[in-house]
Every structure is written in C-alpha cells, then in structure tokens.
Amino acid sequence: MEKKQFLNIYLMLVITFSVLAGCSKQSYSVKVNVASTSGYGVVLYNFPVSQSYAGYVNVDLNDPVIYVHPNVPGEWTGLVVLPPFKDFEGEKLPDSINVEYQYAELSECSTSYLEYPLEFERSGKPKRVLDQKYYTKRHCKKWHLLPDKRYNQEVDLTKLNESQEMKLLGSRKSNGNRIGVVLHIEFRDDGSLRARLENTTHNMWK
C-alpha cells in the first residue's frame, strides 16, 4: 500500500426535506460532519446558517464561529445538526454560499482509536486493515489554529440546482417515501472545495 499523507476532510451537509401533514411547504435541516485522517478540526467562520442555535448537536459554539470535530473516515454517526441556510427557504439551494474556514490541530480531547475504518464485508470482517490508526475526537479543550490553512471560498451551487438530483427533490417513490437531497462539500488539503449532490429517501411519517 502506497503511503501518502492526505488531509481528507469532508464537510457533509445533509439537507433533509419533509412535508408536514396538511401543508405543502417543504422544510429542511442541515447536518455537518468532518472526517479527517490527520485528526484536524475545522473552524467555520460566519457559516451561512440561521442564528438559532437550538438545533446544534455535537459541535462547539463561539457565536458566530462553529467548531466541528473530526470523525473516523467512513463512519457517519454523531452528525452535527445545524439550522437551515440563513435567509433561505424553498425547494432549491441558494445560488451560492460563502464558506470561510480554517483547520486546527486539536489537543486534550476525548479520543477513541480504531485500527481500521468502519468498512465491513457482508461477513462482518473488515475489508482491509490499514497501517495507521483512525480516531474520533470530541470535547477538545485546545484548538491550535493553523495560520497557513485559512481559506475563503465561494461555492457555486447553480449547476447543482439544475441537476437531476434536484429535479427529483420532493417526488415520491413507489413505496410512498419522498426523495430528499444530500449536499456534500469536500474540503481538500490545498484549500479547494468540491460540491456534489446525492439523492436519498425519507419516510415522511417518521
């Protein structure tokens, strides 16, 4: 296995749409997750979500800064739940969002280690054992900001709004479940961002 050092940080925004009983208006929530093989946390400055913090879970807040802890790559439990995008409601994403962010080294954390990512064959055995340990970090007391890893990016979402994934948004499958949208924003180690959409299904009665 070729050894390479990559900072693979993924910020996953999961936009879950549901229809309330007796109401045709669609609503959504935003969920965030960071997966880092290097264990870096991500600090989001003025991220464009509403100012109501009631929905935040598994995140450290210092208004208006959001501190997102890293997680085991491939393990998407304990997602950070955020309010919807600020000043936006509707069946489409905003045309663009501005993301200002910075990577940080973390210390004095509640940390757990795994010998391999949580990827398993149907037999229950891991697909592969890697030569490095992966870990989750929570409740970190110290965030050492890396001055050379601060970025400000405008993420263009216009093409995603015209995509087949968005056209399917809100429609029903044969079993009656509604089709939702997952917006993935990938944070790369060179500071560039890549956004993509993925459809998912949601049982409106749960």
Tab-separated table of C-alpha atoms in Angstrom:
chain	number	residue	atom	x	y	z
A	1	MET	CA	0.000	0.000	0.000
A	2	GLU	CA	1.495	3.278	-1.072
A	3	LYS	CA	1.836	5.610	1.874
A	4	LYS	CA	0.618	9.125	1.291
A	5	GLN	CA	-0.247	11.863	3.701
A	6	PHE	CA	-3.537	13.421	2.756
A	7	LEU	CA	-5.752	15.729	4.722
A	8	ASN	CA	-9.095	14.269	3.740
A	9	ILE	CA	-11.626	16.486	5.403
A	10	TYR	CA	-15.207	16.230	4.403
A	11	LEU	CA	-17.943	18.549	5.436
A	12	MET	CA	-21.172	16.816	4.725
A	13	LEU	CA	-24.283	18.930	4.575
A	14	VAL	CA	-27.284	16.671	4.619
A	15	ILE	CA	-30.370	18.560	3.569
A	16	THR	CA	-33.402	16.567	4.588
A	17	PHE	CA	-36.713	17.691	3.178
A	18	SER	CA	-40.025	16.669	4.656
A	19	VAL	CA	-43.638	17.694	4.178
A	20	LEU	CA	-45.732	18.448	7.234
A	21	ALA	CA	-49.225	16.977	7.425
A	22	GLY	CA	-51.753	19.317	5.834
A	23	CYS	CA	-49.042	21.618	4.486
A	24	SER	CA	-47.392	21.560	1.054
A	25	LYS	CA	-44.404	23.675	2.078
A	26	GLN	CA	-41.135	21.768	2.192
A	27	SER	CA	-38.707	22.302	5.046
A	28	TYR	CA	-35.174	21.084	5.564
A	29	SER	CA	-32.404	20.738	8.107
A	30	VAL	CA	-28.641	20.896	7.651
A	31	LYS	CA	-26.226	18.349	9.086
A	32	VAL	CA	-22.447	18.671	9.138
A	33	ASN	CA	-19.721	16.073	9.568
A	34	VAL	CA	-15.930	16.231	9.346
A	35	ALA	CA	-13.822	13.157	8.579
A	36	SER	CA	-10.069	13.704	8.836
A	37	THR	CA	-7.317	11.121	8.566
A	38	SER	CA	-4.982	13.710	10.096
A	39	GLY	CA	-7.252	14.489	13.013
A	40	TYR	CA	-7.692	18.175	12.194
A	41	GLY	CA	-10.783	20.019	13.314
A	42	VAL	CA	-12.491	22.606	11.131
A	43	VAL	CA	-13.436	26.077	12.309
A	44	LEU	CA	-16.255	27.679	10.305
A	45	TYR	CA	-16.417	31.481	10.382
A	46	ASN	CA	-19.787	33.095	9.657
A	47	PHE	CA	-21.096	29.967	8.006
A	48	PRO	CA	-24.418	30.908	6.337
A	49	VAL	CA	-26.891	29.224	8.668
A	50	SER	CA	-29.623	30.858	10.716
A	51	GLN	CA	-28.729	32.328	14.088
A	52	SER	CA	-30.991	29.967	16.033
A	53	TYR	CA	-28.663	27.548	17.826
A	54	ALA	CA	-31.379	25.285	19.190
A	55	GLY	CA	-30.639	22.606	16.611
A	56	TYR	CA	-26.897	22.314	17.065
A	57	VAL	CA	-25.628	18.895	18.197
A	58	ASN	CA	-22.045	17.634	18.696
A	59	VAL	CA	-20.433	20.985	17.971
A	60	ASP	CA	-18.642	23.670	19.972
A	61	LEU	CA	-20.036	27.168	19.505
A	62	ASN	CA	-18.477	30.570	19.982
A	63	ASP	CA	-21.017	32.829	18.305
A	64	PRO	CA	-20.846	33.094	15.318
A	65	VAL	CA	-17.924	30.650	14.989
A	66	ILE	CA	-18.650	26.908	14.699
A	67	TYR	CA	-16.070	24.320	15.781
A	68	VAL	CA	-16.537	20.924	14.112
A	69	HIS	CA	-14.631	17.918	15.455
A	70	PRO	CA	-13.144	15.256	13.151
A	71	ASN	CA	-14.578	11.781	12.944
A	72	VAL	CA	-13.475	8.362	11.729
A	73	PRO	CA	-13.387	8.319	7.896
A	74	GLY	CA	-16.307	6.261	6.644
A	75	GLU	CA	-18.169	6.488	9.957
A	76	TRP	CA	-21.052	8.950	9.792
A	77	THR	CA	-22.665	8.705	13.202
A	78	GLY	CA	-22.929	11.661	15.557
A	79	LEU	CA	-23.582	14.175	12.785
A	80	VAL	CA	-23.637	17.847	13.683
A	81	VAL	CA	-27.144	19.221	13.217
A	82	LEU	CA	-27.360	22.847	12.098
A	83	PRO	CA	-30.281	25.168	11.305
A	84	PRO	CA	-31.156	25.863	7.639
A	85	PHE	CA	-29.152	28.251	5.482
A	86	LYS	CA	-29.561	31.854	6.615
A	87	ASP	CA	-32.294	33.848	4.851
A	88	PHE	CA	-33.185	30.910	2.608
A	89	GLU	CA	-36.303	28.822	2.320
A	90	GLY	CA	-37.548	26.937	-0.682
A	91	GLU	CA	-37.262	23.905	-2.876
A	92	LYS	CA	-33.821	24.823	-4.196
A	93	LEU	CA	-30.421	25.563	-2.757
A	94	PRO	CA	-29.066	29.105	-2.736
A	95	ASP	CA	-27.217	30.052	-5.932
A	96	SER	CA	-24.015	30.134	-3.901
A	97	ILE	CA	-22.706	30.033	-0.352
A	98	ASN	CA	-19.591	31.656	1.051
A	99	VAL	CA	-17.506	29.401	3.266
A	100	GLU	CA	-14.688	30.813	5.392
A	101	TYR	CA	-12.863	28.078	7.275
A	102	GLN	CA	-9.616	27.173	8.980
A	103	TYR	CA	-8.011	23.892	10.001
A	104	ALA	CA	-6.837	23.357	13.571
A	105	GLU	CA	-4.723	20.872	15.493
A	106	LEU	CA	-6.618	19.535	18.497
A	107	SER	CA	-5.412	18.504	21.931
A	108	GLU	CA	-6.811	17.493	25.316
A	109	CYS	CA	-9.695	15.666	23.659
A	110	SER	CA	-11.922	12.751	24.467
A	111	THR	CA	-10.396	10.392	21.904
A	112	SER	CA	-11.076	6.836	20.787
A	113	TYR	CA	-8.931	4.843	18.360
A	114	LEU	CA	-9.718	2.199	15.779
A	115	GLU	CA	-7.295	0.006	13.869
A	116	TYR	CA	-9.293	0.371	10.659
A	117	PRO	CA	-12.155	2.452	9.209
A	118	LEU	CA	-15.661	1.166	9.762
A	119	GLU	CA	-15.941	-0.616	6.420
A	120	PHE	CA	-17.047	-4.248	6.503
A	121	GLU	CA	-17.808	-7.054	4.120
A	122	ARG	CA	-21.120	-8.876	4.485
A	123	SER	CA	-19.259	-11.489	6.517
A	124	GLY	CA	-18.687	-8.839	9.168
A	125	LYS	CA	-14.933	-8.829	8.651
A	126	PRO	CA	-13.138	-5.583	7.795
A	127	LYS	CA	-12.404	-5.060	4.100
A	128	ARG	CA	-8.821	-4.124	4.826
A	129	VAL	CA	-6.557	-3.331	7.728
A	130	LEU	CA	-4.597	-0.115	7.317
A	131	ASP	CA	-1.138	0.698	8.617
A	132	GLN	CA	-2.354	3.682	10.602
A	133	LYS	CA	-4.906	4.218	13.308
A	134	TYR	CA	-8.073	6.225	12.806
A	135	TYR	CA	-9.805	8.080	15.568
A	136	THR	CA	-12.683	10.223	16.685
A	137	LYS	CA	-12.224	13.345	18.763
A	138	ARG	CA	-14.783	15.094	20.930
A	139	HIS	CA	-14.809	17.806	23.590
A	140	CYS	CA	-11.362	19.143	22.689
A	141	LYS	CA	-10.180	21.811	25.116
A	142	LYS	CA	-7.474	23.279	22.885
A	143	TRP	CA	-7.789	24.270	19.220
A	144	HIS	CA	-4.468	25.383	17.711
A	145	LEU	CA	-5.407	27.292	14.560
A	146	LEU	CA	-3.074	26.783	11.605
A	147	PRO	CA	-2.442	30.245	10.078
A	148	ASP	CA	-1.398	28.846	6.697
A	149	LYS	CA	-4.609	26.807	6.428
A	150	ARG	CA	-7.279	29.506	6.462
A	151	TYR	CA	-9.424	29.882	3.348
A	152	ASN	CA	-12.401	31.802	1.976
A	153	GLN	CA	-14.276	30.126	-0.865
A	154	GLU	CA	-17.451	30.948	-2.780
A	155	VAL	CA	-19.241	27.704	-3.604
A	156	ASP	CA	-21.326	27.964	-6.794
A	157	LEU	CA	-24.489	25.869	-6.497
A	158	THR	CA	-26.284	26.999	-9.683
A	159	LYS	CA	-25.395	23.884	-11.682
A	160	LEU	CA	-26.428	21.669	-8.783
A	161	ASN	CA	-29.817	23.414	-8.712
A	162	GLU	CA	-30.304	22.367	-12.340
A	163	SER	CA	-29.190	18.780	-11.745
A	164	GLN	CA	-31.289	15.630	-11.951
A	165	GLU	CA	-30.927	15.181	-8.187
A	166	MET	CA	-32.718	18.485	-7.545
A	167	LYS	CA	-35.405	17.680	-10.130
A	168	LEU	CA	-36.241	14.560	-8.121
A	169	LEU	CA	-36.469	16.511	-4.861
A	170	GLY	CA	-39.864	16.133	-3.194
A	171	SER	CA	-41.135	13.467	-5.589
A	172	ARG	CA	-42.326	10.125	-4.294
A	173	LYS	CA	-41.019	6.632	-4.838
A	174	SER	CA	-43.386	3.734	-5.463
A	175	ASN	CA	-43.445	2.970	-1.719
A	176	GLY	CA	-44.653	6.490	-0.900
A	177	ASN	CA	-41.382	7.766	0.571
A	178	ARG	CA	-40.234	11.191	-0.525
A	179	ILE	CA	-36.904	11.783	-2.239
A	180	GLY	CA	-34.528	14.173	-0.496
A	181	VAL	CA	-31.134	15.633	-1.316
A	182	VAL	CA	-27.728	15.322	0.338
A	183	LEU	CA	-25.275	18.132	-0.411
A	184	HIS	CA	-21.656	17.034	0.096
A	185	ILE	CA	-18.938	19.687	0.295
A	186	GLU	CA	-15.446	18.189	0.269
A	187	PHE	CA	-12.660	20.172	1.929
A	188	ARG	CA	-9.313	19.348	0.297
A	189	ASP	CA	-5.881	19.878	1.788
A	190	ASP	CA	-4.984	22.530	-0.819
A	191	GLY	CA	-7.944	24.669	0.235
A	192	SER	CA	-10.139	23.918	-2.778
A	193	LEU	CA	-13.757	22.828	-2.401
A	194	ARG	CA	-15.863	20.371	-4.373
A	195	ALA	CA	-19.644	20.165	-4.053
A	196	ARG	CA	-21.901	17.349	-5.225
A	197	LEU	CA	-25.448	16.117	-4.661
A	198	GLU	CA	-26.834	12.710	-3.778
A	199	ASN	CA	-30.468	11.659	-3.545
A	200	THR	CA	-31.828	9.883	-0.505
A	201	THR	CA	-35.286	8.807	0.643
A	202	HIS	CA	-37.163	9.770	3.782
A	203	ASN	CA	-40.269	8.324	5.360
A	204	MET	CA	-42.473	11.359	5.892
A	205	TRP	CA	-44.346	9.635	8.728
A	206	LYS	CA	-41.250	9.131	10.891
